[in-house]
Structure formats: structure tokens, C-alpha cells
Coordinates of C-alpha atoms in Angstrom, one line a residue:
Chain A
X1 CA 15.7 2.6 22.5
X2 CA 13.3 2.3 25.4
X3 CA 15.8 4.1 27.7
X4 CA 16.1 6.9 25.1
X5 CA 12.3 7.3 24.9
X6 CA 12.0 7.3 28.7
X7 CA 14.6 10.0 29.1
X8 CA 12.9 12.2 26.5
X9 CA 9.4 12.0 28.1
X10 CA 8.7 15.2 30.1
X11 CA 7.8 15.4 33.8
X12 CA 8.4 13.1 36.7
X13 CA 8.1 9.4 37.0
X14 CA 4.3 9.5 37.2
X15 CA 3.9 11.6 34.1
X16 CA 6.4 9.6 32.2
X17 CA 4.7 6.3 33.2
X18 CA 1.3 7.7 32.0
X19 CA 2.8 8.9 28.7
X20 CA 4.6 5.6 28.2
X21 CA 1.3 3.7 28.7
X22 CA -0.4 6.0 26.2
X23 CA 2.4 5.4 23.7
X24 CA 2.1 1.6 24.1
X25 CA -1.6 1.6 23.6
X26 CA -1.3 3.8 20.5
X27 CA 1.2 1.3 19.0
X28 CA -1.0 -1.7 19.9
X29 CA -4.0 0.0 18.3
X30 CA -2.0 0.9 15.2
X31 CA -0.9 -2.8 14.9
X32 CA -4.4 -4.3 15.5
X33 CA -6.5 -2.0 13.3
X34 CA -4.1 -0.9 10.6
X35 CA -1.0 -3.1 10.2
X36 CA -2.4 -6.6 10.9
X37 CA -5.5 -6.3 8.7
X38 CA -3.2 -5.2 5.9
X39 CA -0.6 -7.9 6.5
X40 CA -3.1 -10.7 7.0
X41 CA -4.3 -11.4 3.4
X42 CA -0.7 -11.6 2.3
X43 CA 0.0 -14.6 4.7
X44 CA -0.5 -18.1 3.4
X45 CA -2.3 -19.8 6.3
X46 CA -5.8 -18.4 5.8
X47 CA -6.8 -20.2 2.6
X48 CA -10.0 -22.2 3.0
X49 CA -11.2 -22.5 -0.5
X50 CA -10.4 -25.1 -3.1
X51 CA -9.1 -23.6 -6.4
X52 CA -6.4 -24.2 -9.0
Chain B
X1 CA 41.3 6.6 73.5
X2 CA 38.7 4.2 72.0
X3 CA 35.8 5.3 74.0
X4 CA 32.8 4.8 71.6
X5 CA 30.9 7.7 73.2
X6 CA 33.5 10.1 71.9
X7 CA 33.2 8.7 68.4
X8 CA 36.9 9.3 67.7
X9 CA 37.3 6.1 65.8
X10 CA 34.2 6.8 63.6
X11 CA 35.5 10.2 62.7
X12 CA 38.8 8.8 61.7
X13 CA 37.2 6.2 59.6
X14 CA 35.1 8.7 57.8
X15 CA 38.1 10.7 57.1
X16 CA 39.7 7.8 55.3
X17 CA 36.8 7.4 52.9
X18 CA 37.4 9.4 49.7
X19 CA 35.1 12.2 49.1
X20 CA 32.1 11.3 46.9
X21 CA 30.8 14.7 45.9
X22 CA 33.0 15.5 42.9
X23 CA 32.5 12.2 41.2
X24 CA 28.7 12.2 41.5
X25 CA 28.5 15.6 40.0
X26 CA 30.5 14.6 36.9
X27 CA 28.5 13.3 33.8
X28 CA 28.1 9.5 33.8
X29 CA 30.6 7.9 31.5
X30 CA 29.1 7.1 28.1
X31 CA 28.6 3.4 27.3
X32 CA 30.8 2.1 24.6
X33 CA 29.2 1.9 21.1
X34 CA 29.1 -1.9 21.0
X35 CA 27.1 -1.9 24.2
X36 CA 24.5 0.6 22.9
X37 CA 24.2 -1.4 19.7
X38 CA 23.8 -4.7 21.5
X39 CA 21.2 -3.2 23.8
X40 CA 19.3 -1.7 20.9
X41 CA 19.3 -5.0 19.0
X42 CA 18.1 -6.9 22.1
X43 CA 15.3 -4.5 22.6
X44 CA 14.3 -4.8 18.9
X45 CA 14.2 -8.6 19.1
X46 CA 12.1 -8.5 22.2
X47 CA 9.8 -6.0 20.6
X48 CA 9.5 -8.2 17.5
X49 CA 8.6 -11.2 19.6
X50 CA 5.9 -9.2 21.4
X51 CA 4.5 -8.0 18.0
X52 CA 4.3 -11.6 16.8
X53 CA 2.5 -12.6 20.0
X54 CA 0.1 -9.8 19.5
X55 CA -0.6 -11.0 16.0
X56 CA -1.6 -14.4 17.3
X57 CA -4.0 -12.7 19.8
X58 CA -5.3 -10.7 16.9
X59 CA -5.9 -13.7 14.6
X60 CA -7.5 -15.9 17.2
X61 CA -9.5 -13.4 19.3
X62 CA -9.7 -9.9 17.8
X63 CA -10.9 -11.0 14.4
X64 CA -13.6 -13.0 16.2
X65 CA -14.8 -9.8 17.9
X66 CA -14.7 -7.8 14.7
X67 CA -16.5 -10.6 12.8
X68 CA -19.2 -10.8 15.4
X69 CA -20.1 -7.2 14.7
X70 CA -20.1 -7.7 10.9
X71 CA -22.3 -10.8 11.3
X72 CA -24.8 -8.8 13.3
X73 CA -25.0 -6.1 10.6
X74 CA -25.3 -8.7 7.9
X75 CA -28.1 -10.5 9.8
X76 CA -30.0 -7.2 10.1
X77 CA -29.4 -6.4 6.4
X78 CA -30.6 -9.9 5.3
X79 CA -33.7 -9.8 7.5
X80 CA -34.6 -6.3 6.3
X81 CA -34.4 -7.7 2.7
X82 CA -36.6 -10.6 3.7
X83 CA -39.1 -8.4 5.4
X84 CA -39.2 -6.1 2.4
X85 CA -40.3 -8.9 0.1
X86 CA -43.8 -10.3 0.0
X87 CA -44.8 -12.1 3.2
X88 CA -44.8 -15.9 2.8
X89 CA -48.2 -17.3 2.3
X90 CA -49.2 -20.8 3.2
X91 CA -49.6 -23.1 0.3
X92 CA -47.7 -21.1 -2.3
X93 CA -44.8 -22.8 -4.0
X94 CA -41.3 -21.8 -2.9
X95 CA -39.8 -19.5 -5.5
X96 CA -36.3 -20.4 -6.6
X97 CA -33.7 -17.9 -5.3
X98 CA -31.6 -15.8 -7.6
X99 CA -27.8 -15.7 -6.9
X100 CA -27.1 -12.2 -5.4
X101 CA -24.2 -9.9 -6.3
X102 CA -20.8 -10.7 -4.8
X103 CA -20.6 -9.5 -1.2
X104 CA -24.3 -9.6 -0.6
X105 CA -25.8 -11.8 2.1
X106 CA -27.6 -14.9 0.7
X107 CA -28.9 -17.2 3.4
X108 CA -28.5 -18.2 7.0
X109 CA -26.6 -21.4 8.0
X110 CA -27.6 -23.3 11.1
X111 CA -25.6 -26.3 12.2
X112 CA -27.0 -27.6 15.5
X113 CA -24.0 -29.9 16.1
X114 CA -21.8 -26.8 16.4
X115 CA -24.1 -25.2 19.0
X116 CA -27.9 -24.9 19.5
X117 CA -27.6 -21.2 18.6
X118 CA -25.1 -21.6 15.8
X119 CA -26.2 -19.2 13.1
X120 CA -24.0 -17.6 10.4
X121 CA -25.0 -15.4 7.5
X122 CA -23.6 -16.8 4.2
X123 CA -22.3 -14.2 1.7
X124 CA -22.0 -14.5 -2.1
X125 CA -18.3 -15.0 -3.1
X126 CA -15.3 -16.6 -1.6
X127 CA -12.7 -13.8 -1.7
X128 CA -11.1 -12.8 1.6
X129 CA -13.4 -9.7 1.6
X130 CA -16.4 -12.0 2.0
X131 CA -14.8 -14.8 4.1
X132 CA -13.6 -12.3 6.7
X133 CA -17.3 -11.5 7.3
X134 CA -18.7 -15.0 7.2
X135 CA -19.0 -18.3 5.2
X136 CA -18.9 -17.6 1.5
X137 CA -20.9 -19.3 -1.3
X138 CA -18.8 -20.4 -4.2
X139 CA -20.0 -18.3 -7.2
X140 CA -21.8 -20.3 -9.8
X141 CA -22.6 -23.3 -7.5
X142 CA -26.2 -24.3 -6.7
X143 CA -28.4 -22.1 -4.6
X144 CA -30.2 -23.6 -1.5
X145 CA -32.5 -26.5 -2.5
X146 CA -31.4 -26.4 -6.2
X147 CA -30.2 -29.5 -8.0
X148 CA -26.4 -29.4 -7.9
X149 CA -23.9 -28.6 -5.1
X150 CA -24.4 -25.7 -2.7
X151 CA -20.7 -25.1 -1.9
X152 CA -19.7 -22.9 1.0
X153 CA -16.2 -22.0 2.3
X154 CA -15.5 -20.7 5.8
X155 CA -12.6 -19.9 8.1
X156 CA -11.5 -22.6 10.6
X157 CA -9.6 -20.3 13.0
X158 CA -10.4 -16.6 13.5
X159 CA -12.9 -14.4 11.6
X160 CA -15.6 -15.9 13.7
X161 CA -14.2 -19.4 13.2
X162 CA -17.4 -20.6 11.5
X163 CA -16.0 -24.0 10.6
X164 CA -13.7 -24.6 13.6
X165 CA -15.4 -27.8 14.6
X166 CA -16.5 -28.9 11.2
X167 CA -14.6 -32.1 11.7
X168 CA -17.0 -33.0 14.5
X169 CA -20.0 -33.3 12.1
X170 CA -21.0 -37.0 11.9
X171 CA -23.2 -38.8 9.3
X172 CA -26.8 -37.8 9.6
X173 CA -26.1 -34.5 11.3
X174 CA -28.4 -31.8 9.9
X175 CA -27.1 -28.6 8.2
X176 CA -30.0 -26.2 7.9
X177 CA -30.1 -23.4 5.3
X178 CA -32.6 -20.7 5.9
X179 CA -33.7 -18.4 3.1
X180 CA -36.4 -15.7 2.8
X181 CA -39.3 -18.2 2.5
X182 CA -38.0 -21.7 3.3
X183 CA -35.8 -24.0 5.4
X184 CA -33.7 -26.6 3.6
X185 CA -32.4 -29.5 5.7
X186 CA -29.3 -31.2 4.4
X187 CA -27.8 -34.2 6.2
X188 CA -24.1 -35.2 6.3
X189 CA -23.5 -38.2 4.1
X190 CA -22.3 -41.6 5.4
X191 CA -23.9 -44.2 7.6
X192 CA -25.6 -42.7 10.6
X193 CA -25.7 -46.1 12.3
X194 CA -22.0 -46.8 12.2
X195 CA -20.7 -43.3 11.9
X196 CA -18.8 -44.4 8.8
X197 CA -18.4 -41.5 6.3
X198 CA -17.5 -43.6 3.4
X199 CA -20.4 -46.0 3.1
X200 CA -23.1 -43.7 1.8
X201 CA -25.2 -45.3 -1.0
X202 CA -24.4 -42.3 -3.2
X203 CA -20.7 -43.2 -3.0
X204 CA -19.9 -39.7 -1.9
X205 CA -18.1 -39.5 1.5
X206 CA -19.5 -37.4 4.3
X207 CA -16.1 -36.1 5.2
X208 CA -12.8 -36.0 3.4
X209 CA -9.4 -34.3 3.6
X210 CA -8.1 -33.2 0.2
X211 CA -5.3 -31.2 -1.4
X212 CA -6.2 -27.5 -1.9
X213 CA -6.3 -28.0 -5.7
X214 CA -9.0 -30.7 -5.5
X215 CA -11.8 -28.6 -7.1
X216 CA -13.9 -31.6 -8.0
X217 CA -15.3 -31.6 -4.4
X218 CA -17.5 -28.6 -5.3
X219 CA -18.6 -30.1 -8.6
X220 CA -22.4 -30.5 -9.1
X221 CA -21.9 -34.1 -8.2
X222 CA -19.2 -33.9 -5.5
X223 CA -16.1 -35.8 -6.5
X224 CA -17.1 -36.2 -10.1
X225 CA -16.1 -33.2 -12.2
X226 CA -18.0 -32.7 -15.4
X227 CA -21.0 -34.8 -14.5
X228 CA -24.5 -33.2 -14.7
X229 CA -26.3 -32.7 -11.4
X230 CA -28.2 -35.7 -10.1
X231 CA -29.1 -34.5 -6.6
X232 CA -29.1 -31.5 -4.3
X233 CA -25.9 -31.5 -2.3
X234 CA -24.2 -29.1 0.1
X235 CA -20.4 -29.0 0.6
X236 CA -18.4 -27.1 3.3
X237 CA -14.7 -26.4 2.7
X238 CA -12.3 -25.1 5.3
X239 CA -8.6 -25.4 6.0
X240 CA -7.0 -28.4 7.6
X241 CA -5.3 -29.0 10.0
X242 CA -6.3 -26.1 12.2
X243 CA -3.9 -23.1 11.9
X244 CA -2.6 -24.5 8.6
X245 CA -3.5 -24.2 5.0
X246 CA -1.8 -27.4 3.9
X247 CA -5.0 -29.3 3.2
X248 CA -8.7 -28.8 3.0
X249 CA -11.4 -30.4 5.2
X250 CA -14.5 -31.1 3.2
X251 CA -17.9 -32.0 4.5
X252 CA -20.6 -33.3 2.0
X253 CA -24.3 -33.4 2.8
X254 CA -27.4 -34.1 0.8
X255 CA -30.9 -32.5 0.9
X256 CA -33.2 -34.4 3.1
X257 CA -36.8 -34.2 2.0
X258 CA -38.7 -31.3 0.5
X259 CA -38.0 -27.7 1.6
X260 CA -40.1 -26.5 4.5
X261 CA -42.0 -23.3 3.8
X262 CA -41.6 -20.6 6.4
X263 CA -45.3 -19.9 6.1
X264 CA -46.0 -23.4 7.4
X265 CA -43.2 -23.5 10.0
X266 CA -41.9 -20.1 11.0
X267 CA -39.8 -21.4 13.9
X268 CA -37.9 -23.8 11.7
X269 CA -37.8 -27.6 11.3
X270 CA -37.3 -30.0 14.2
X271 CA -33.8 -30.7 12.8
X272 CA -32.7 -27.5 14.4
X273 CA -33.2 -29.1 17.8
X274 CA -31.0 -32.1 17.0
X275 CA -27.3 -32.3 18.0

């Protein structure tokens, strides 16, 4: 998977490394600001209230 | 014959080496399918592990950062509301507060034991929408200073971790609630001399750990569901143990003395300097 992505990035090693870094940051941002906030309320370990 | 300067031997050895050129030019042999699949699976598993680690970082650190910003905005909003109202005048009685709409800021909580600058805006409501921004006031429970039980829920870990160290509150510790025109000093129940939570004259423990269904802890008289209010109590609820939702950590406190009007004491009661 990672090898396939690397081979399909354009340019030489420097350009590929820079693009790969941008891709990694984009995925991390997507996880932190979109996926995790959506997933979190569905997980059971955040209940702090008493209720029935 | 074997004179090294002539290099005869070297030439002969090189001749024996098979030519490399044609093989290097050919396309590399494709990996067998099983190897491609195994590598793909391995990469997926490593990626999944990294995502889970990132989630832990998000829960413990990133939500704190986001919460910090929201608390700042709420603080501004609340103080704007307070400033918009009539300025407190010395000698006037403190007006009872009306319960605001769900999601609106309601008061500021100060707990000196958790830090001299510990200050959190309490919101109305205890759904995740509110709790992710700050401690939430259970709807329908008492307002600051009122007879009954001012019950507040807050996160233990992440989302600003307002009640991370709630287990460190000992009997007699002040919990100060600041409203538009007054300060209310509550004190954790128990025996301040011995530090024993269970020997308060009211019979209500200063700290307890209960099952999540134990709603009587936020009753008007904590622990006694269905009994009419007899005093002004404050109850904090959070999860227990840390990182878990198996139980609830409960802290009970009772109003200590009359409310202090902001007009008389704009900088707050001396209880803020305790702890």
C-alpha cells in the first residue's frame, strides 16, 4: 500500500517525500477534526452523569 | 606470468563473472500474490495501531486544547451577559437566578484545591454537547445558593478534564460558585479535622463512589430520593476510575454561610485563597 503510493507520487525523492508528508498531515487532520469527534460520543467511556 | 602490474589475473577473473547488463535491464520479477497480500495486511494493521494511538492523543490532549478555546468564549459570553445586567449595588438583596436555556452558560466554578486559578464556566444541561464545553448543570436541580442540590457533571479525562482530580478534594475544601451578583461558598462534607468523609453531622458523605444508575446522589437531599430539600447542597459527578465509565465519583458539599454580594466583595471571598 505505502509502496504503491510512493511509486505513484511524481518527481524525485525530495518531491515524493514532501508530498508524502503533506498526505500524512492531511490524513491526521481528517482524523482529528472530522473522524474522532464523530466517533467519540459513540464510545462508552465518556459517561460522567448519573442516569437510569 | 602472474605479475600484478600486468593485471593479467584480474582480467581473467573479470571474464569469468557473468555479464550483469541484460538481467538488470529486465523488469523485476513480480512478487507472488500471497506476499503482496501479507504485506498489505501488515501495513493495514500497523496503520490501525497508529490510528488508535492518535485517538488516545486526541482524547487526552487535543480535546483539552479545543476545550480551552470554548471555555474562553463561554467566559467572555457570560461576562458580557453579566455586564449587560444592572450593576450590583451594595446593600440590595441578591436576586434568585433563573435557570437558563440548555447550552447557555450559567455560572463560574472555582475550586482552589484544584489550582489557584482553577475556573470553569458551568453550562446548563448534561448532554455531550454541553459537557464537551465544560461542566454541566443537571437540568431541574437547584441553582446556586438555592435550597436543594446544585448538581454538576464534568469530564474526568479530556475535554479540559475539569474533574480530573476531584478525588483529591477533602472535607472542608471550598467549592466557590460565582454568579452575576454573588459568590456562593460550598464546603465538602465530612470531618475536616480527621479527613473522614463519612462522619458529617448531616449523614451525607463528602465523597462516594457509586454505580452509574445511582440517581439519588443528585436528589435535593443527596442520597435520599423523594425527600423535600432541607439544605443547600452541591454535588459533583464524574467518571471513575480515570479512563473508565464503570462507576461514578461523587463529591457532596454544603453551602457555608450566606452568599457574598459582589457589590461588597468584587474580588471574591477569602475561600478562593484556600487550598
